[in-house]
CSV table of C-alpha atoms and ligand atoms in Angstrom, one decimal:
chain,number,residue,atom,x,y,z
A,1,MET,CA,94.3,89.4,92.3
A,2,VAL,CA,95.3,86.4,95.2
A,3,ARG,CA,99.0,85.8,94.9
A,4,LYS,CA,100.7,82.7,96.6
A,5,PRO,CA,101.8,83.8,100.2
A,6,LEU,CA,105.5,84.2,100.4
A,7,ILE,CA,108.0,84.3,103.5
A,8,LYS,CA,111.3,85.3,103.0
A,9,ARG,CA,114.1,85.1,105.5
A,10,ILE,CA,116.9,87.7,105.3
A,11,LEU,CA,120.4,86.9,106.9
A,12,PRO,CA,123.0,90.4,107.6
A,13,PRO,CA,125.4,90.0,104.4
A,14,LYS,CA,128.9,90.1,105.4
A,15,GLU,CA,129.3,92.7,102.3
A,16,LEU,CA,126.7,94.6,100.2
A,17,VAL,CA,128.2,95.1,96.8
A,18,GLY,CA,127.3,95.8,93.1
A,19,GLU,CA,125.2,97.7,90.5
A,20,ILE,CA,121.6,97.9,90.5
A,21,ILE,CA,119.0,99.0,87.8
A,22,VAL,CA,115.7,99.9,89.5
A,23,PRO,CA,112.7,99.3,88.1
A,24,GLY,CA,110.5,102.1,85.7
A,25,ASP,CA,109.3,104.5,87.8
A,26,LYS,CA,106.0,103.9,89.3
A,27,SER,CA,104.6,107.2,89.2
A,28,ILE,CA,105.4,108.4,86.0
A,29,SER,CA,104.6,104.9,84.2
A,30,HIS,CA,101.0,105.7,85.1
A,31,ARG,CA,101.0,109.0,83.9
A,32,ALA,CA,102.9,107.8,80.7
A,33,LEU,CA,100.3,105.1,80.0
A,34,ILE,CA,97.0,107.1,80.8
A,35,LEU,CA,98.4,110.4,78.8
A,36,SER,CA,99.4,108.2,75.8
A,37,SER,CA,96.1,106.8,75.8
A,38,LEU,CA,94.5,110.4,74.8
A,39,ALA,CA,96.7,111.7,72.5
A,40,SER,CA,96.4,111.9,68.8
A,41,GLY,CA,98.9,109.3,67.5
A,42,ASN,CA,100.8,106.0,68.6
A,43,SER,CA,103.6,106.8,72.0
A,44,ARG,CA,106.2,104.2,72.9
A,45,VAL,CA,107.0,104.1,76.4
A,46,SER,CA,110.3,102.1,77.2
A,47,ASN,CA,111.6,101.2,81.0
A,48,LEU,CA,107.9,101.1,82.1
A,49,SER,CA,107.3,99.8,85.7
A,50,PRO,CA,106.7,96.3,85.7
A,51,GLY,CA,104.5,96.3,89.0
A,52,ARG,CA,101.4,95.0,89.4
A,53,ASP,CA,100.1,98.6,90.1
A,54,CYS,CA,101.3,99.8,86.4
A,55,GLU,CA,99.4,96.5,85.2
A,56,SER,CA,96.4,97.5,86.3
A,57,THR,CA,96.1,100.7,85.0
A,58,MET,CA,97.1,98.9,81.3
A,59,ASN,CA,94.4,96.8,82.0
A,60,CYS,CA,91.9,99.5,82.9
A,61,LEU,CA,92.8,101.3,80.0
A,62,LYS,CA,92.5,98.1,77.5
A,63,ALA,CA,89.1,97.5,78.9
A,64,LEU,CA,88.2,100.8,77.8
A,65,GLY,CA,89.0,100.5,74.3
A,66,VAL,CA,92.6,101.8,74.3
A,67,LYS,CA,95.3,99.8,72.2
A,68,ILE,CA,98.4,98.7,74.1
A,69,ASP,CA,101.3,96.4,72.8
A,70,ARG,CA,104.1,95.0,74.4
A,71,GLN,CA,107.0,94.3,72.5
A,72,GLU,CA,109.5,92.1,74.3
A,73,ASN,CA,113.1,92.5,72.5
A,74,LEU,CA,115.9,93.3,74.0
A,75,THR,CA,114.8,96.8,75.5
A,76,PRO,CA,111.0,96.1,76.1
A,77,PHE,CA,108.6,98.7,75.2
A,78,VAL,CA,104.8,99.3,75.0
A,79,THR,CA,103.4,100.9,71.8
A,80,ILE,CA,100.2,103.0,73.2
A,81,HIS,CA,97.9,103.6,70.6
A,82,GLY,CA,96.0,106.9,71.4
A,83,ALA,CA,92.5,107.1,71.3
A,84,GLY,CA,92.7,111.3,70.5
A,85,ASN,CA,89.5,112.9,69.4
A,86,SER,CA,87.7,109.8,69.4
A,87,GLY,CA,87.8,109.2,73.1
A,88,LEU,CA,87.7,105.8,75.4
A,89,SER,CA,84.7,103.6,75.3
A,90,GLU,CA,82.7,102.2,78.0
A,91,ALA,CA,83.7,99.1,79.7
A,92,LYS,CA,81.9,96.3,79.9
A,93,ASN,CA,82.9,95.6,83.0
A,94,VAL,CA,83.7,97.1,86.5
A,95,LEU,CA,87.4,98.4,86.7
A,96,ASN,CA,89.7,96.6,88.8
A,97,VAL,CA,92.6,98.8,90.0
A,98,GLY,CA,93.9,96.2,92.5
A,99,ASN,CA,96.1,97.7,94.9
A,100,SER,CA,96.6,101.1,92.8
A,101,ALA,CA,95.1,104.0,94.2
A,102,THR,CA,96.8,106.1,91.5
A,103,THR,CA,94.9,104.0,88.5
A,104,LEU,CA,91.7,104.7,90.5
A,105,ARG,CA,92.4,108.5,91.4
A,106,LEU,CA,93.4,109.6,87.7
A,107,LEU,CA,91.6,107.4,85.7
A,108,SER,CA,88.3,108.9,87.0
A,109,GLY,CA,89.6,112.6,86.2
A,110,VAL,CA,89.5,111.5,82.9
A,111,LEU,CA,86.3,109.1,83.1
A,112,ALA,CA,84.6,112.0,84.9
A,113,THR,CA,84.5,113.4,81.1
A,114,GLN,CA,83.8,110.5,79.0
A,115,PRO,CA,80.1,110.1,78.0
A,116,PHE,CA,79.3,106.7,79.5
A,117,LEU,CA,79.0,104.9,82.9
A,118,SER,CA,82.3,103.7,84.8
A,119,ILE,CA,82.4,101.8,88.1
A,120,LEU,CA,85.9,101.4,89.6
A,121,THR,CA,86.9,99.3,92.6
A,122,GLY,CA,90.1,97.7,93.9
A,123,ASP,CA,91.1,95.2,97.0
A,124,ALA,CA,90.4,95.2,100.3
A,125,SER,CA,93.6,97.7,101.1
A,126,LEU,CA,92.2,100.7,98.0
A,127,ARG,CA,88.6,99.8,99.4
A,128,SER,CA,89.5,101.6,102.9
A,129,ARG,CA,91.4,104.6,101.3
A,130,PRO,CA,89.6,108.1,101.3
A,131,MET,CA,88.3,108.7,97.9
A,132,LYS,CA,86.0,112.0,99.2
A,133,ARG,CA,89.3,114.3,98.4
A,134,LEU,CA,88.6,113.2,94.3
A,135,VAL,CA,85.3,113.2,94.8
A,136,GLU,CA,84.7,116.6,95.8
A,137,PRO,CA,86.9,118.8,93.1
A,138,LEU,CA,85.4,117.0,90.8
A,139,ARG,CA,81.8,117.4,91.4
A,140,LEU,CA,82.6,121.2,91.6
A,141,MET,CA,83.9,120.9,88.1
A,142,GLY,CA,80.0,119.3,87.6
A,143,ALA,CA,80.8,115.8,87.0
A,144,GLU,CA,78.6,113.5,88.6
A,145,ILE,CA,80.6,110.8,90.5
A,146,TYR,CA,79.8,108.8,93.7
A,147,GLY,CA,81.7,106.2,96.4
A,148,ARG,CA,80.6,104.4,99.0
A,149,GLY,CA,79.8,105.7,102.6
A,150,ASP,CA,78.5,109.1,101.5
A,151,ASP,CA,81.4,109.3,98.9
A,152,SER,CA,84.1,108.5,101.1
A,153,PHE,CA,85.2,105.0,99.6
A,154,ALA,CA,85.6,103.1,96.4
A,155,PRO,CA,83.3,101.5,94.6
A,156,VAL,CA,83.3,105.1,92.9
A,157,VAL,CA,80.7,105.4,90.0
A,158,ILE,CA,81.1,108.0,87.4
A,159,ARG,CA,78.1,108.9,85.0
A,160,GLY,CA,80.5,111.1,82.4
A,161,LYS,CA,79.6,114.5,81.1
A,162,ARG,CA,81.0,117.7,80.1
A,163,LEU,CA,83.0,119.5,82.9
A,164,HIS,CA,84.1,123.2,83.8
A,165,GLY,CA,87.4,124.4,84.6
A,166,ILE,CA,87.8,125.9,88.5
A,167,THR,CA,90.1,127.3,90.9
A,168,TYR,CA,90.9,124.4,93.6
A,169,SER,CA,93.0,124.9,97.0
A,170,LEU,CA,94.2,121.3,97.6
A,171,PRO,CA,93.0,120.8,101.4
A,172,VAL,CA,96.1,117.8,101.1
A,173,PRO,CA,98.8,117.8,99.4
A,174,SER,CA,97.9,115.1,97.1
A,175,ALA,CA,99.9,114.5,93.8
A,176,GLN,CA,97.0,112.1,92.9
A,177,VAL,CA,94.0,114.5,93.5
A,178,LYS,CA,95.9,117.2,91.5
A,179,SER,CA,96.5,115.0,88.9
A,180,ALA,CA,93.0,113.7,88.6
A,181,ILE,CA,91.6,117.5,88.2
A,182,LEU,CA,94.3,118.5,85.7
A,183,LEU,CA,93.5,115.2,83.7
A,184,ALA,CA,89.7,116.2,83.9
A,185,GLY,CA,91.0,120.2,83.0
A,186,LEU,CA,92.2,118.6,79.9
A,187,PHE,CA,88.6,118.4,78.8
A,188,CYS,CA,87.6,122.1,80.0
A,189,GLN,CA,87.0,124.9,77.5
A,190,GLU,CA,88.1,127.4,80.5
A,191,ASP,CA,91.3,127.2,82.5
A,192,THR,CA,91.8,124.7,85.3
A,193,ILE,CA,93.8,126.6,88.3
A,194,ILE,CA,95.1,124.1,91.2
A,195,LEU,CA,96.7,126.0,94.5
A,196,GLU,CA,99.1,123.9,96.2
A,197,LEU,CA,100.4,125.3,99.3
A,198,GLN,CA,102.6,122.2,99.8
A,199,PRO,CA,104.3,121.0,96.5
A,200,SER,CA,103.8,116.9,95.8
A,201,ARG,CA,105.1,115.3,92.6
A,202,ASN,CA,105.1,117.1,89.6
A,203,HIS,CA,105.2,113.9,86.8
A,204,THR,CA,101.9,114.8,85.4
A,205,GLU,CA,102.8,118.5,84.9
A,206,LEU,CA,105.9,117.9,83.3
A,207,LEU,CA,104.6,115.0,80.9
A,208,LEU,CA,101.5,117.4,79.5
A,209,GLU,CA,104.0,120.2,79.0
A,210,ARG,CA,105.9,117.8,77.1
A,211,MET,CA,102.7,116.8,75.2
A,212,GLY,CA,102.2,120.0,74.3
A,213,VAL,CA,99.8,121.3,76.9
A,214,LYS,CA,100.2,124.9,77.9
A,215,ILE,CA,100.9,125.0,82.0
A,216,GLU,CA,101.9,127.9,83.6
A,217,GLN,CA,103.2,127.7,87.4
A,218,SER,CA,104.1,130.2,89.8
A,219,ASP,CA,104.9,129.1,93.6
A,220,ALA,CA,102.0,127.6,94.7
A,221,CYS,CA,99.9,127.6,91.6
A,222,ILE,CA,99.2,125.7,88.7
A,223,CYS,CA,97.3,126.9,85.7
A,224,LEU,CA,96.3,124.4,82.7
A,225,ILE,CA,95.5,126.8,79.9
A,226,PRO,CA,93.3,125.2,77.4
A,227,PRO,CA,92.9,124.0,74.3
A,228,ALA,CA,94.8,120.9,75.4
A,229,PHE,CA,93.7,118.4,72.6
A,230,PRO,CA,95.5,117.4,70.5
A,231,LEU,CA,98.0,115.7,72.5
A,232,THR,CA,101.3,114.9,70.9
A,233,PRO,CA,102.3,111.1,71.4
A,234,VAL,CA,105.3,110.7,73.3
A,235,ASP,CA,108.9,108.4,72.8
A,236,LEU,CA,109.1,107.7,76.2
A,237,TYR,CA,111.9,106.3,78.4
A,238,VAL,CA,110.6,106.0,81.9
A,239,PRO,CA,113.6,106.7,84.7
A,240,GLY,CA,114.2,104.4,87.2
A,241,ASP,CA,112.0,104.8,90.5
A,242,ILE,CA,113.5,106.5,93.4
A,243,SER,CA,111.1,105.1,95.7
A,244,SER,CA,112.6,101.5,94.6
A,245,ALA,CA,116.5,103.4,94.9
A,246,ALA,CA,115.7,104.3,98.3
A,247,TYR,CA,115.8,100.8,99.8
A,248,TRP,CA,119.7,100.4,98.1
A,249,LEU,CA,120.3,103.8,99.6
A,250,VAL,CA,119.3,103.4,102.5
A,251,ALA,CA,121.1,99.7,102.8
A,252,GLY,CA,124.1,100.7,101.7
A,253,ALA,CA,123.7,103.6,104.5
A,254,ILE,CA,123.3,101.2,107.1
A,255,HIS,CA,125.4,98.3,106.6
A,256,PRO,CA,128.9,98.5,108.1
A,257,SER,CA,130.7,97.0,104.4
A,258,ALA,CA,128.4,98.6,101.7
A,259,LYS,CA,129.3,100.1,98.5
A,260,LEU,CA,126.3,100.3,95.8
A,261,LYS,CA,125.1,102.1,92.7
A,262,ILE,CA,122.2,103.1,91.5
A,263,LYS,CA,121.8,103.5,87.7
A,264,ASN,CA,119.8,105.3,85.8
A,265,CYS,CA,117.5,107.1,88.6
A,266,GLY,CA,115.0,109.6,88.7
A,267,VAL,CA,116.1,112.7,90.5
A,268,ASN,CA,113.1,115.0,90.3
A,269,PRO,CA,113.4,117.6,93.5
A,270,THR,CA,109.6,116.9,94.1
A,271,ARG,CA,110.9,113.3,94.8
A,272,THR,CA,114.2,113.4,96.2
A,273,GLY,CA,113.2,114.1,100.1
A,274,ILE,CA,114.8,110.7,100.6
A,275,LEU,CA,118.1,112.2,99.4
A,276,ASP,CA,118.3,115.1,101.4
A,277,ALA,CA,116.9,113.7,104.8
A,278,LEU,CA,120.1,110.7,104.0
A,279,LEU,CA,122.2,113.5,103.6
A,280,ALA,CA,120.9,115.8,106.5
A,281,MET,CA,121.9,112.6,108.4
A,282,GLY,CA,125.7,112.2,106.9
A,283,ALA,CA,125.0,109.6,104.3
A,284,ARG,CA,127.9,109.2,101.8
A,285,ILE,CA,125.6,109.3,98.7
A,286,SER,CA,126.8,110.8,95.8
A,287,GLN,CA,124.8,111.6,91.8
A,288,GLU,CA,126.7,110.9,89.1
A,289,ASN,CA,125.9,111.4,85.3
A,290,ARG,CA,123.2,114.2,86.0
A,291,ARG,CA,120.8,114.4,83.1
A,292,LEU,CA,117.4,115.6,81.3
A,293,GLU,CA,115.2,112.2,80.0
A,294,GLY,CA,112.6,114.2,78.2
A,295,ASN,CA,111.8,116.5,81.6
A,296,GLU,CA,112.7,114.3,84.1
A,297,PRO,CA,116.4,114.6,85.6
A,298,VAL,CA,118.0,111.3,86.1
A,299,ALA,CA,121.4,110.6,87.8
A,300,ASP,CA,123.3,107.5,89.2
A,301,LEU,CA,123.6,107.4,92.5
A,302,CYS,CA,126.3,105.9,94.6
A,303,VAL,CA,126.1,105.1,98.6
A,304,GLU,CA,128.7,103.7,100.8
A,305,SER,CA,128.5,102.6,104.6
A,306,SER,CA,127.9,105.7,107.1
A,307,GLN,CA,128.0,107.1,110.7
A,308,LEU,CA,124.0,108.4,110.4
A,309,ARG,CA,123.0,111.0,113.0
A,310,ALA,CA,119.2,111.5,113.9
A,311,THR,CA,117.3,113.9,111.6
A,312,GLU,CA,114.1,116.0,111.8
A,313,VAL,CA,111.5,115.7,108.9
A,314,ALA,CA,108.2,118.0,108.9
A,315,GLY,CA,106.3,120.6,107.0
A,316,ASN,CA,107.4,120.7,103.1
A,317,MET,CA,109.9,118.2,103.3
A,318,VAL,CA,107.1,115.8,103.9
A,319,PRO,CA,105.6,114.7,100.6
A,320,ARG,CA,109.0,115.2,99.2
A,321,LEU,CA,109.7,111.4,101.0
A,322,ILE,CA,106.1,110.5,102.0
A,323,ASP,CA,106.6,107.0,100.2
A,324,GLU,CA,109.9,106.8,101.7
A,325,ILE,CA,109.1,107.3,105.4
A,326,PRO,CA,109.0,103.4,107.1
A,327,LEU,CA,112.4,103.3,105.1
A,328,LEU,CA,114.0,106.4,106.9
A,329,ALA,CA,112.9,105.5,110.3
A,330,ILE,CA,114.9,102.0,109.5
A,331,ALA,CA,118.2,104.7,108.9
A,332,ALA,CA,116.9,106.2,111.8
A,333,CYS,CA,117.1,103.4,113.9
A,334,LEU,CA,120.8,102.9,113.4
A,335,ALA,CA,121.2,106.4,113.6
A,336,GLU,CA,122.7,108.4,116.8
A,337,GLY,CA,120.2,110.5,118.6
A,338,ASP,CA,116.8,111.1,118.2
A,339,THR,CA,114.9,111.2,115.0
A,340,VAL,CA,111.4,113.2,115.1
A,341,ILE,CA,109.1,112.9,112.1
A,342,ARG,CA,106.1,115.2,111.9
A,343,ASP,CA,102.9,116.2,109.3
A,344,ALA,CA,102.8,112.8,107.8
A,345,SER,CA,99.5,112.0,108.8
A,346,GLU,CA,98.6,110.8,105.1
A,347,LEU,CA,100.7,107.6,105.7
A,348,ARG,CA,97.7,106.4,107.9
A,349,VAL,CA,96.0,106.9,104.6
A,350,LYS,CA,98.4,104.9,102.6
A,351,GLU,CA,98.8,100.7,101.7
A,352,SER,CA,98.2,100.2,105.1
A,353,ASP,CA,98.3,102.4,108.2
A,354,ARG,CA,102.3,103.3,107.8
A,355,ILE,CA,102.4,104.7,111.0
A,356,THR,CA,101.2,102.2,113.3
A,357,THR,CA,102.5,99.4,110.9
A,358,THR,CA,106.1,100.8,111.1
A,359,VAL,CA,106.1,101.4,114.7
A,360,GLN,CA,104.8,98.1,115.5
A,361,GLN,CA,106.7,95.8,113.3
A,362,LEU,CA,110.1,97.8,114.0
A,363,SER,CA,109.3,97.4,117.5
A,364,ARG,CA,109.3,93.7,117.1
A,365,LEU,CA,112.6,93.8,115.3
A,366,GLY,CA,113.9,95.6,119.2
A,367,ALA,CA,113.7,99.5,117.7
A,368,ALA,CA,113.0,102.2,120.3
A,369,ILE,CA,110.2,103.6,118.4
A,370,GLU,CA,107.1,105.7,119.1
A,371,GLU,CA,103.8,106.7,117.2
A,372,LEU,CA,102.8,110.2,117.3
A,373,PRO,CA,99.2,111.1,116.0
A,374,ASP,CA,101.0,112.5,112.9
A,375,GLY,CA,104.2,110.8,112.5
A,376,MET,CA,106.9,109.3,115.0
A,377,VAL,CA,110.2,109.3,117.1
A,378,ILE,CA,113.0,106.8,116.8
A,379,HIS,CA,115.0,106.8,119.4
A,380,GLY,CA,118.5,105.7,117.3
A,381,GLY,CA,121.4,103.7,118.1
A,382,LYS,CA,119.9,100.0,119.1
A,383,THR,CA,120.8,97.2,117.8
A,384,LEU,CA,118.2,95.6,115.9
A,385,LEU,CA,117.5,91.8,116.3
A,386,GLY,CA,115.9,89.9,113.8
A,387,THR,CA,112.3,87.9,114.5
A,388,GLU,CA,109.3,87.4,112.6
A,389,VAL,CA,107.4,90.7,111.1
A,390,ASN,CA,104.6,91.3,108.6
A,391,SER,CA,104.0,93.5,105.6
A,392,HIS,CA,100.7,93.9,106.4
A,393,PHE,CA,99.8,93.5,102.5
A,394,ASP,CA,102.0,97.1,102.2
A,395,HIS,CA,104.6,96.6,99.5
A,396,ARG,CA,107.0,99.4,100.8
A,397,LEU,CA,106.9,97.5,104.3
A,398,ALA,CA,107.7,94.6,103.0
A,399,MET,CA,110.7,95.8,101.5
A,400,SER,CA,111.4,98.4,104.6
A,401,LEU,CA,111.4,95.8,106.9
A,402,ALA,CA,114.1,93.2,104.3
A,403,ILE,CA,116.3,96.4,104.4
A,404,ALA,CA,116.0,96.4,108.4
A,405,GLY,CA,116.6,92.7,108.2
A,406,LEU,CA,120.1,93.5,106.3
A,407,ALA,CA,121.5,95.2,109.0
A,408,ALA,CA,119.4,93.2,112.0
A,409,LYS,CA,121.7,90.6,114.2
A,410,GLY,CA,120.2,87.1,113.0
A,411,GLU,CA,117.2,86.0,111.1
A,412,THR,CA,114.3,88.4,110.1
A,413,ILE,CA,111.6,86.3,108.8
A,414,ILE,CA,109.0,88.6,106.5
A,415,HIS,CA,105.8,87.0,106.3
A,416,SER,CA,103.4,88.1,103.0
A,417,ALA,CA,106.4,89.3,101.3
A,418,GLN,CA,104.7,88.6,97.8
A,419,ILE,CA,103.1,92.1,98.1
A,420,ALA,CA,106.8,93.7,96.9
A,421,GLU,CA,105.0,92.5,93.3
A,422,VAL,CA,102.9,95.9,93.4
A,423,SER,CA,106.1,98.1,92.5
A,424,TYR,CA,109.1,96.1,92.6
A,425,PRO,CA,108.7,92.2,91.3
A,426,GLY,CA,112.7,91.6,91.2
A,427,PHE,CA,113.3,92.9,94.4
A,428,TRP,CA,114.2,89.7,96.4
A,429,ASN,CA,116.1,88.3,93.5
A,430,GLU,CA,117.8,91.9,93.9
A,431,ILE,CA,118.7,91.0,97.3
A,432,GLU,CA,120.2,88.3,97.3
A,433,ARG,CA,122.2,88.9,94.3
A,434,ILE,CA,123.9,91.9,96.2
A,435,ALA,CA,124.0,90.5,99.4
A,436,TRP,CA,128.0,88.5,99.7
A,437,HIS,CA,127.3,86.3,102.7
B,1,LIG,C1,101.4,109.0,94.0
B,1,LIG,C2,101.2,110.4,95.1
B,1,LIG,C3,101.0,109.8,96.3
B,1,LIG,C4,102.2,108.7,96.6
B,1,LIG,C5,101.8,107.4,95.9
B,1,LIG,C6,101.9,108.0,94.5
B,1,LIG,C7,101.3,109.6,92.4
B,1,LIG,O1,99.7,109.7,96.8
B,1,LIG,O2,102.1,108.2,97.7
B,1,LIG,O3,102.7,106.3,96.1
B,1,LIG,O4,101.6,108.7,91.7
B,1,LIG,O5,100.6,110.4,92.3
B,1,LIG,P1,99.0,111.0,97.5
B,1,LIG,O6,98.6,111.6,95.7
B,1,LIG,O7,97.9,110.3,98.0
B,1,LIG,O8,99.8,111.8,97.9
């Protein structure tokens, strides 16, 4: 879907203050939609992510015969009429996932088990992202699945059939691939066992358990034990997205006069790497009102202006903050000392090559930052100077550059800012609301 080009201008505000409610978690929203579609009965999901990626998941599920109603009253929610035993039905057209790799990879796991043909594709960015990592394990389960370029890329074609459980060691820490295997495993008669050396986000496992599926977990091993069906429908509140909260956490920490509270934010430990990294840098961040929403931990996060120092990020920490690394690089620009980020070559296959695009765009703002094959080195303590930058049609880079602009001297002009809609449609209004000039 082509949206009108948008240019956003950011001036450093005198103060950053207020309470913020971030949109529902994108990862949990995808899973809630897909798993509820397979449940035996109606599920009700509130605070679903309003971003374009989850809209793509919803549209694909509708094309596969799932009835989804949206209620737009004071507390909006969607009702998903689970297909249960009757399963999904063949889509009449190619399924277009837009920018959303989560939609493509998770849905492929399900569609590999359904007795019909499916073709999935997306936008130019999506079509350049690796799919062999998805095709390989599903094929080991018996799937008939093919991708363009010797199975490397979308479009992906699937002729669904009966699959069997496998034991699979994930070569890259990817929650999307792990989830695709677990979703396919739902339909198998044997156990599905995944070995995951670096833990990635576990929202699929948590939601499956909540819906009555037996999942055994020990150290690096996840085991789905059949029979999985019938899946119990859920009444679910999706917690705020910590990947969206992260913009405000970094904004609050780097701005000299800031006090922000982000309410109802998911703090699942597989996602809180950004909190740990910022705390290690000396950020004044605290949690209030910790509680559970379903199986997911939630809290209000408070942040105030902080004196930051450099940190190191590598190893198991990386999957816990993979989407927040462009933002962390901005915090590092304003911290004392040299920050080193390693073991993050996965960044090269995100919505843009986030190592190159982050280094390029922050260099334009005057940062002293070097590219590494698997990360970057940021020499902190430099003043950022506003100039023209470009999102490269990457939603996280667009919003990260806006946060840099809040602490830069002069005006930062962000091109292709419309892409923020992928995960956070209200972002530009929110930044205007909390910035006091
Ligand atoms: C996601 C997993 C991560 C993450 C992406 C969302 C998910 O991708 O970067 O934004 O919801 O499972 P990978 O699975 O490719 O690591």
